[in-house]
Amino acid sequence: MPIDFSIVGFLGFDVFGTVVDWRTGVARASEPFLARHGIEVDPLVFADEWRALYQPSMQKVRAGERPWVKLEVLNRENLETVLSRHDADFGRISDAELVDLNKAWERLDPWPDSLEGLTRLKRHFALGPLSNGHIEGMLNLARFGGLPWDVITEVTKSYKPMPQTYLRSADAVGLRPDQVGMVAAHNDDLKAARAAGLRTVFVRRPHEHGPNQTTDLDAKEGWDVIAESLTEAADALGCN
Amino acid sequence: MPIDFSIVGFLGFDVFGTVVDWRTGVARASEPFLARHGIEVDPLVFADEWRALYQPSMQKVRAGERPWVKLEVLNRENLETVLSRHDADFGRISDAELVDLNKAWERLDPWPDSLEGLTRLKRHFALGPLSNGHIEGMLNLARFGGLPWDVITEVTKSYKPMPQTYLRSADAVGLRPDQVGMVAAHNDDLKAARAAGLRTVFVRRPHEHGPNQTTDLDAKEGWDVIAESLTEAADALGCN
């Protein structure tokens, strides 16, 4: 029997990968920059390399090796790391260019089903990012793609999958953990959300990392809802 | 010459009084409660009495006499104070009833022009509350009334008109103070916002406190925009 979502008041979404397609968007933004500076790397590979530093950089925060900083700061550091590996000539790259390229993470297209799915889910649930992104980035991403969030919070000052990220998000919207559903394309995220007491919705995004993706191709546990898209998740949750 | 709003990216709104009509809504929610408990007071007067404790209760936080707490907590304390004055029999009033009545502040109707005004303003600006309300209250109010905010923040942990409330709100959305406009029906709010460097939009709400209102009937300074409604503010800011 499927778990009852009638007591759920809020759905928190993983954003990068679950709601928006970061890989295509970051590659699109990187291409003219790479060409301008003669850095010879496929923009999609560059996006993958940049993204690959995301978890390790957050891990330092999670492990208490450095204080919490906005994701924007980590993205910028990671950008410089990747550029260094490609022997970029930093003497010829302006700070303004790096700031602008870092904003690629705020100009990402929603997956084709995202807007319809969110719009339908919004009829029954309050919706917001439950993301590692900072408020400004989430706001700009929402305006870029038309994401119909009810609320964007960044009260957590912690990164997923630390339990406080989920618990503080629930508290911010005035709900108990079991009144919140976590929607994500990543099994680890859902595992931590479930451990914190949240309901879980898995949305399969088998091309988040491109055609050769090896991770999160399938649900690794019996998540409360398992769907192929946000519209299918809306169907499963009775949001027509 | 009118001030240029082209660099403004975010409009922060006072909510209680400027966007929603708290007096009618609180009276509506209070009426059955008062009747049930035999408390003989006009519900509109009760709403006024409750609201009258709002600023003094926040003042204790501003003055550092107590730590910041969510507005919900102050509202609840003030409710009990007002009920005490009317000799309410707390032995017969359940906590659940008080919790529910306190939620009156989350079930308030927008003024007739608010939804159209916000919808038009949203085409040019990111919108969010710059309110003393807490996230949960703002979220529930938005869903109750259909307020199309882009973002709801509560990063400030301070109350207006303390300058950090405005400055931290600007910072949360990644903008400088002069890239943020404060929209309010209250001169004091705008005065503090201007002192913090924000642009100012005054919306006249001469009936916020009922037919005999004596405060904020007119703009007390040359605010950047002075309007009779949020739709008129949208006109003035070129949002058609």
Coordinates of C-alpha atoms in Angstrom, one line a residue:
Chain A
M1 CA 0.0 0.0 0.0
P2 CA 1.5 3.4 -0.9
I3 CA 2.3 5.7 2.0
D4 CA -0.2 8.3 2.8
F5 CA 0.8 11.8 1.7
S6 CA -2.4 13.5 3.0
I7 CA -0.5 14.8 6.0
V8 CA 2.3 16.2 3.9
G9 CA 2.1 20.0 3.5
F10 CA 5.4 20.8 1.9
L11 CA 7.5 19.2 -0.8
G12 CA 11.2 20.1 -0.8
F13 CA 13.1 19.6 -4.0
D14 CA 16.6 18.8 -4.9
V15 CA 17.2 21.3 -7.7
F16 CA 20.4 20.6 -9.6
G17 CA 19.7 17.4 -11.6
T18 CA 16.2 16.8 -10.3
V19 CA 14.4 20.0 -11.5
V20 CA 17.0 21.6 -13.8
D21 CA 19.5 20.2 -16.3
W22 CA 22.8 21.6 -15.0
R23 CA 25.0 19.8 -17.5
T24 CA 23.6 21.3 -20.7
G25 CA 23.3 24.7 -19.1
V26 CA 26.7 24.9 -17.7
A27 CA 28.2 23.7 -20.9
R28 CA 26.3 26.3 -22.9
A29 CA 27.5 29.1 -20.7
S30 CA 31.1 27.8 -20.7
E31 CA 31.5 27.3 -24.4
P32 CA 32.2 31.0 -25.4
F33 CA 34.4 31.5 -22.4
L34 CA 36.5 28.5 -23.2
A35 CA 36.8 29.5 -26.9
R36 CA 37.7 33.0 -26.0
H37 CA 40.5 31.9 -23.8
G38 CA 41.7 29.1 -26.1
I39 CA 41.0 26.4 -23.5
E40 CA 40.6 23.2 -25.5
V41 CA 38.1 21.0 -23.8
D42 CA 34.6 19.9 -24.7
P43 CA 32.2 22.2 -22.8
L44 CA 30.2 19.2 -21.6
V45 CA 33.4 17.6 -20.2
F46 CA 34.2 20.9 -18.6
A47 CA 30.8 21.0 -17.0
D48 CA 31.3 17.5 -15.7
E49 CA 34.8 18.3 -14.3
W50 CA 33.4 21.4 -12.6
R51 CA 30.5 19.5 -11.1
A52 CA 32.8 16.7 -10.0
L53 CA 34.3 19.0 -7.4
Y54 CA 30.9 19.9 -6.0
Q55 CA 30.6 17.1 -3.5
P56 CA 34.3 17.1 -2.3
S57 CA 34.1 20.8 -1.7
M58 CA 30.9 20.5 0.4
Q59 CA 32.5 17.6 2.3
K60 CA 35.0 20.0 3.9
V61 CA 32.0 22.0 5.3
R62 CA 30.2 18.9 6.4
A63 CA 33.3 17.6 8.1
G64 CA 33.8 20.9 9.9
E65 CA 37.0 21.6 8.2
R66 CA 35.7 25.0 7.2
P67 CA 32.7 27.1 8.1
W68 CA 29.6 27.0 6.0
V69 CA 29.8 29.3 2.9
K70 CA 27.3 29.9 0.2
L71 CA 27.4 27.4 -2.7
E72 CA 28.4 30.3 -4.9
V73 CA 31.7 30.5 -3.1
L74 CA 32.4 26.8 -3.5
N75 CA 31.4 26.9 -7.2
R76 CA 33.8 29.8 -7.8
E77 CA 36.7 28.1 -6.1
N78 CA 36.0 24.9 -8.0
L79 CA 35.8 26.9 -11.3
E80 CA 39.3 28.2 -10.6
T81 CA 40.6 24.7 -9.8
V82 CA 39.3 23.3 -13.0
L83 CA 40.6 26.2 -15.1
S84 CA 44.0 25.7 -13.5
R85 CA 44.0 22.1 -14.5
H86 CA 43.6 23.3 -18.1
D87 CA 46.4 25.7 -17.7
A88 CA 44.2 28.7 -18.1
D89 CA 46.1 32.0 -18.2
F90 CA 44.6 33.8 -15.2
G91 CA 46.4 37.0 -16.2
R92 CA 44.1 37.3 -19.1
I93 CA 40.8 36.3 -17.4
S94 CA 39.0 39.1 -15.6
D95 CA 37.2 38.7 -12.4
A96 CA 34.0 39.9 -14.0
E97 CA 34.3 37.0 -16.5
L98 CA 34.6 34.5 -13.7
V99 CA 31.7 36.0 -11.8
D100 CA 29.6 35.8 -14.9
L101 CA 30.6 32.2 -15.7
N102 CA 29.9 31.2 -12.1
K103 CA 26.3 32.5 -12.7
A104 CA 25.9 29.7 -15.2
W105 CA 24.5 27.8 -12.2
E106 CA 21.7 30.3 -12.0
R107 CA 20.7 30.0 -15.7
L108 CA 19.8 26.4 -16.2
D109 CA 16.8 25.0 -18.1
P110 CA 14.2 23.0 -16.3
W111 CA 13.8 19.4 -17.5
P112 CA 10.9 19.3 -20.0
D113 CA 8.4 17.9 -17.4
S114 CA 9.5 20.2 -14.6
L115 CA 7.2 23.2 -15.0
E116 CA 4.0 21.1 -15.6
G117 CA 4.9 18.8 -12.8
L118 CA 5.6 21.6 -10.3
T119 CA 2.5 23.5 -11.3
R120 CA 0.3 20.5 -10.7
L121 CA 2.1 19.5 -7.4
K122 CA 1.6 23.1 -6.2
R123 CA -2.2 22.6 -6.2
H124 CA -1.9 20.2 -3.2
F125 CA 1.5 21.0 -1.6
A126 CA 3.6 24.1 -0.8
L127 CA 6.8 23.8 -2.8
G128 CA 10.3 24.9 -2.3
P129 CA 13.9 24.0 -3.0
L130 CA 15.5 21.8 -0.4
S131 CA 18.8 22.3 -2.1
N132 CA 22.4 23.1 -1.3
G133 CA 22.0 26.3 -3.3
H134 CA 21.9 29.7 -1.7
I135 CA 18.9 32.0 -1.8
E136 CA 20.1 34.3 -4.5
G137 CA 21.0 31.4 -6.8
M138 CA 17.7 29.7 -6.2
L139 CA 15.8 33.0 -6.8
N140 CA 17.7 33.7 -10.0
L141 CA 17.2 30.1 -11.2
A142 CA 13.5 30.3 -10.5
R143 CA 13.1 33.5 -12.4
F144 CA 15.2 32.1 -15.3
G145 CA 13.2 29.0 -15.6
G146 CA 9.8 30.0 -14.3
L147 CA 9.9 27.6 -11.4
P148 CA 6.8 28.2 -9.3
W149 CA 8.2 27.9 -5.8
D150 CA 6.1 29.0 -2.8
V151 CA 9.1 29.6 -0.7
I152 CA 12.9 29.7 -0.9
T153 CA 14.7 29.3 2.4
E154 CA 18.3 29.1 3.4
V155 CA 17.9 28.9 7.1
T156 CA 19.9 25.7 7.3
K157 CA 23.5 26.9 6.9
S158 CA 24.4 23.3 6.3
Y159 CA 24.7 21.0 3.4
K160 CA 22.8 17.9 2.5
P161 CA 22.9 15.1 3.4
M162 CA 23.5 16.4 7.0
P163 CA 20.3 15.7 8.9
Q164 CA 19.9 19.3 10.2
T165 CA 19.5 20.5 6.6
Y166 CA 16.3 18.5 6.3
L167 CA 15.1 19.1 9.9
R168 CA 15.7 22.9 9.8
S169 CA 13.9 23.1 6.4
A170 CA 10.9 21.3 7.9
D171 CA 11.0 23.6 10.9
A172 CA 11.2 26.7 8.8
V173 CA 7.9 25.9 7.1
G174 CA 6.4 25.0 10.5
L175 CA 6.0 21.3 9.8
R176 CA 7.1 18.0 11.4
P177 CA 9.6 16.0 9.3
D178 CA 6.9 13.5 8.4
Q179 CA 4.8 16.3 7.0
V180 CA 7.5 17.1 4.5
G181 CA 8.3 15.1 1.3
M182 CA 11.8 15.2 -0.2
V183 CA 11.9 15.0 -4.0
A184 CA 15.2 14.0 -5.5
A185 CA 16.9 12.1 -8.3
H186 CA 19.6 11.0 -5.9
N187 CA 19.4 8.0 -3.7
D188 CA 21.8 9.4 -1.1
D189 CA 19.7 12.5 -0.7
L190 CA 16.5 10.4 -0.2
K191 CA 18.3 8.1 2.2
A192 CA 19.3 10.9 4.4
A193 CA 15.9 12.5 4.1
R194 CA 14.2 9.3 5.2
A195 CA 16.6 8.9 8.1
A196 CA 15.5 12.4 9.2
G197 CA 11.9 11.3 9.0
L198 CA 10.8 12.8 5.7
R199 CA 8.7 11.2 3.1
T200 CA 10.6 10.4 -0.1
V201 CA 9.9 10.8 -3.8
F202 CA 12.4 9.5 -6.3
V203 CA 12.4 11.0 -9.8
R204 CA 14.6 9.1 -12.2
R205 CA 17.0 11.4 -14.2
P206 CA 19.2 8.9 -16.1
H207 CA 20.8 11.6 -18.2
E208 CA 21.7 14.1 -15.6
H209 CA 25.3 13.3 -16.1
G210 CA 25.0 12.7 -19.8
P211 CA 24.6 9.5 -21.9
N212 CA 27.1 7.5 -19.9
Q213 CA 25.7 8.0 -16.5
T214 CA 26.4 5.3 -14.0
T215 CA 24.8 6.6 -10.8
D216 CA 21.2 6.9 -9.7
L217 CA 19.9 5.0 -12.7
D218 CA 17.4 3.4 -10.5
A219 CA 15.8 3.6 -7.1
K220 CA 18.0 1.8 -4.6
E221 CA 15.4 1.5 -1.9
G222 CA 11.6 1.4 -1.7
W223 CA 11.0 5.1 -1.8
D224 CA 7.5 6.2 -1.1
V225 CA 7.0 7.3 -4.7
I226 CA 9.2 6.3 -7.6
A227 CA 8.5 8.2 -10.8
E228 CA 10.0 8.8 -14.2
S229 CA 9.3 12.5 -14.2
L230 CA 7.8 15.3 -12.1
T231 CA 4.5 14.9 -14.0
E232 CA 4.5 11.2 -13.1
A233 CA 5.2 12.1 -9.5
A234 CA 2.2 14.5 -9.7
D235 CA 0.1 11.7 -11.0
A236 CA 1.2 9.4 -8.2
L237 CA 0.4 12.0 -5.6
G238 CA -3.1 12.7 -7.0
C239 CA -2.3 16.1 -8.4
N240 CA -4.1 16.5 -11.7
Chain B
M1 CA 12.7 63.8 -12.2
P2 CA 11.7 60.4 -10.8
I3 CA 14.4 58.2 -9.5
D4 CA 15.6 55.5 -11.8
F5 CA 14.4 52.0 -10.9
S6 CA 16.2 50.3 -13.8
I7 CA 19.0 49.1 -11.5
V8 CA 16.5 47.7 -9.0
G9 CA 16.2 43.9 -9.1
F10 CA 14.1 43.2 -6.1
L11 CA 11.1 44.7 -4.4
G12 CA 10.6 43.9 -0.8
F13 CA 7.1 44.3 0.6
D14 CA 5.7 45.2 3.9
V15 CA 2.9 42.7 4.1
F16 CA 0.5 43.4 7.0
G17 CA -1.4 46.5 5.9
T18 CA 0.4 47.0 2.6
V19 CA -0.4 43.8 0.8
V20 CA -3.1 42.2 3.0
D21 CA -6.0 43.6 5.1
W22 CA -5.2 42.3 8.6
R23 CA -8.0 44.1 10.4
T24 CA -10.9 42.5 8.6
G25 CA -9.2 39.1 8.5
V26 CA -8.3 39.0 12.2
A27 CA -11.8 40.2 13.1
R28 CA -13.4 37.5 10.9
A29 CA -11.3 34.8 12.6
S30 CA -11.9 36.2 16.1
E31 CA -15.7 36.5 15.9
P32 CA -16.7 32.9 16.5
F33 CA -14.0 32.5 19.2
L34 CA -15.2 35.5 21.1
A35 CA -18.8 34.5 20.8
R36 CA -18.0 30.9 21.9
H37 CA -16.3 32.2 25.1
G38 CA -18.8 35.0 25.9
I39 CA -16.2 37.7 25.4
E40 CA -18.2 40.8 24.6
V41 CA -16.1 43.0 22.3
D42 CA -16.6 44.0 18.8
P43 CA -14.3 41.7 16.7
L44 CA -12.8 44.7 14.9
V45 CA -12.0 46.4 18.1
F46 CA -10.5 43.1 19.3
A47 CA -8.3 43.0 16.2
D48 CA -7.2 46.6 16.8
E49 CA -6.3 45.8 20.4
W50 CA -4.4 42.8 19.4
R51 CA -2.5 44.7 16.7
A52 CA -1.8 47.5 19.1
L53 CA 0.5 45.3 21.1
Y54 CA 2.5 44.4 17.9
Q55 CA 5.0 47.3 17.9
P56 CA 5.6 47.3 21.7
S57 CA 6.3 43.6 21.7
M58 CA 8.8 43.9 18.9
Q59 CA 10.4 46.9 20.6
K60 CA 11.6 44.6 23.4
V61 CA 13.5 42.6 20.8
R62 CA 14.8 45.7 19.0
A63 CA 16.0 47.1 22.3
G64 CA 17.8 43.9 23.1
E65 CA 15.6 43.1 26.1
R66 CA 14.9 39.7 24.8
P67 CA 16.3 37.6 21.9
W68 CA 14.7 37.5 18.5
V69 CA 11.7 35.2 18.4
K70 CA 9.4 34.5 15.5
L71 CA 6.5 36.9 15.1
E72 CA 4.2 34.0 15.8
V73 CA 5.5 33.9 19.4
L74 CA 4.9 37.6 19.9
N75 CA 1.4 37.3 18.4
R76 CA 0.5 34.5 20.7
E77 CA 1.7 36.3 23.8
N78 CA -0.2 39.4 22.7
L79 CA -3.3 37.4 22.2
E80 CA -3.2 36.1 25.7
T81 CA -2.6 39.7 27.0
V82 CA -5.6 41.0 25.2
L83 CA -7.8 38.1 26.3
S84 CA -6.7 38.7 29.9
R85 CA -7.9 42.3 29.7
H86 CA -11.3 41.0 28.7
D87 CA -11.3 38.6 31.6
A88 CA -11.2 35.5 29.4
D89 CA -11.6 32.3 31.3
F90 CA -8.4 30.5 30.4
G91 CA -9.6 27.4 32.1
R92 CA -12.1 26.9 29.4
I93 CA -9.9 27.9 26.4
S94 CA -7.8 25.1 24.9
D95 CA -4.3 25.6 23.6
A96 CA -5.5 24.3 20.3
E97 CA -8.1 27.1 20.1
L98 CA -5.4 29.7 20.8
V99 CA -3.0 28.1 18.2
D100 CA -5.8 28.2 15.7
L101 CA -6.8 31.8 16.4
N102 CA -3.2 32.9 16.2
K103 CA -3.2 31.5 12.7
A104 CA -5.6 34.3 11.8
W105 CA -2.5 36.2 10.8
E106 CA -1.9 33.7 8.1
R107 CA -5.4 33.8 6.6
L108 CA -5.7 37.4 5.5
D109 CA -7.2 38.7 2.3
P110 CA -5.1 40.7 -0.1
W111 CA -6.4 44.2 -0.8
P112 CA -8.4 44.2 -4.0
D113 CA -5.5 45.6 -6.1
S114 CA -2.7 43.4 -4.6
L115 CA -2.8 40.4 -6.8
E116 CA -2.9 42.3 -10.1
G117 CA -0.3 44.8 -8.8
L118 CA 2.1 42.0 -7.7
T119 CA 1.6 40.0 -10.9
R120 CA 2.5 43.0 -13.0
L121 CA 5.4 44.1 -10.8
K122 CA 6.8 40.5 -11.0
R123 CA 7.3 40.9 -14.8
H124 CA 10.2 43.4 -14.1
F125 CA 11.3 42.7 -10.5
A126 CA 11.8 39.8 -8.2
L127 CA 9.3 40.1 -5.4
G128 CA 9.3 39.0 -1.8
P129 CA 8.1 40.0 1.6
L130 CA 10.4 42.3 3.6
S131 CA 8.2 41.8 6.6
N132 CA 8.5 41.1 10.2
G133 CA 6.6 37.9 9.6
H134 CA 8.3 34.5 9.9
I135 CA 8.7 32.1 7.0
E136 CA 5.9 29.8 7.9
G137 CA 3.5 32.7 8.3
M138 CA 4.5 34.3 5.1
L139 CA 4.3 31.0 3.2
N140 CA 0.8 30.3 4.6
L141 CA -0.4 33.8 3.9
A142 CA 0.9 33.5 0.3
R143 CA -0.9 30.3 -0.3
F144 CA -4.1 31.6 1.3
G145 CA -4.2 34.7 -0.8
G146 CA -2.3 33.6 -3.9
L147 CA 0.5 36.1 -3.4
P148 CA 3.1 35.4 -6.2
W149 CA 6.3 35.9 -4.3
D150 CA 9.5 34.8 -5.9
V151 CA 11.3 34.3 -2.6
I152 CA 10.4 34.3 1.1
T153 CA 13.4 34.8 3.4
E154 CA 13.8 35.1 7.1
V155 CA 17.5 35.4 7.3
T156 CA 17.4 38.7 9.1
K157 CA 16.5 37.6 12.6
S158 CA 15.7 41.2 13.4
Y159 CA 12.7 43.4 13.2
K160 CA 12.1 46.4 11.1
P161 CA 12.9 49.3 11.3
M162 CA 16.3 48.1 12.4
P163 CA 18.7 48.7 9.6
Q164 CA 20.1 45.2 9.5
T165 CA 16.6 43.9 8.5
Y166 CA 16.8 45.8 5.2
L167 CA 20.5 45.2 4.7
R168 CA 20.4 41.5 5.3
S169 CA 17.4 41.1 3.0
A170 CA 19.3 42.9 0.2
D171 CA 22.3 40.7 0.8
A172 CA 20.2 37.5 0.8
V173 CA 19.0 38.2 -2.7
G174 CA 22.5 39.2 -3.8
L175 CA 21.9 42.9 -4.3
R176 CA 23.2 46.2 -3.1
P177 CA 20.8 48.2 -1.0
D178 CA 20.2 50.7 -3.9
Q179 CA 19.2 47.7 -6.1
V180 CA 16.3 47.0 -3.7
G181 CA 13.0 48.8 -3.4
M182 CA 11.0 48.8 -0.2
V183 CA 7.2 48.9 -0.8
A184 CA 5.2 49.9 2.3
A185 CA 2.1 51.8 3.5
H186 CA 4.1 53.0 6.5
N187 CA 6.2 56.1 6.5
D188 CA 8.5 54.9 9.3
D189 CA 9.3 51.7 7.4
L190 CA 10.2 53.7 4.3
K191 CA 12.2 56.2 6.3
A192 CA 14.4 53.3 7.8
A193 CA 14.6 51.7 4.4
R194 CA 15.8 54.9 2.8
A195 CA 18.3 55.4 5.6
A196 CA 19.7 51.9 4.8
G197 CA 20.0 52.9 1.1
L198 CA 17.0 51.3 -0.4
R199 CA 14.6 52.8 -3.0
T200 CA 11.2 53.6 -1.6
V201 CA 7.6 53.0 -2.8
F202 CA 4.7 54.3 -0.7
V203 CA 1.3 52.8 -1.2
R204 CA -1.5 54.6 0.6
R205 CA -3.7 52.4 2.7
P206 CA -5.9 54.9 4.5
H207 CA -8.3 52.2 5.8
E208 CA -5.7 49.7 7.2
H209 CA -6.8 50.7 10.7
G210 CA -10.4 51.1 9.8
P211 CA -12.5 54.2 9.0
N212 CA -11.0 56.4 11.7
Q213 CA -7.3 55.8 10.9
T214 CA -5.1 58.7 11.8
T215 CA -1.6 57.4 10.8
D216 CA 0.0 57.1 7.4
L217 CA -2.8 58.8 5.6
D218 CA -0.2 60.5 3.4
A219 CA 3.4 60.3 2.3
K220 CA 5.4 62.2 4.9
E221 CA 8.5 62.5 2.7
G222 CA 9.2 62.6 -1.0
W223 CA 9.3 58.8 -1.5
D224 CA 10.6 57.7 -4.9
V225 CA 7.1 56.5 -5.8
I226 CA 3.9 57.4 -4.2
A227 CA 0.8 55.5 -5.2
E228 CA -2.8 54.8 -4.3
S229 CA -2.5 51.1 -4.9
L230 CA -0.1 48.3 -6.0
T231 CA -1.6 48.6 -9.5
E232 CA -0.8 52.3 -9.5
A233 CA 2.7 51.5 -8.3
A234 CA 3.1 49.1 -11.2
D235 CA 2.0 51.8 -13.6
A236 CA 4.5 54.2 -12.1
L237 CA 7.3 51.6 -12.4
G238 CA 6.4 50.8 -16.0
C239 CA 5.0 47.4 -15.4
N240 CA 2.1 46.9 -17.7

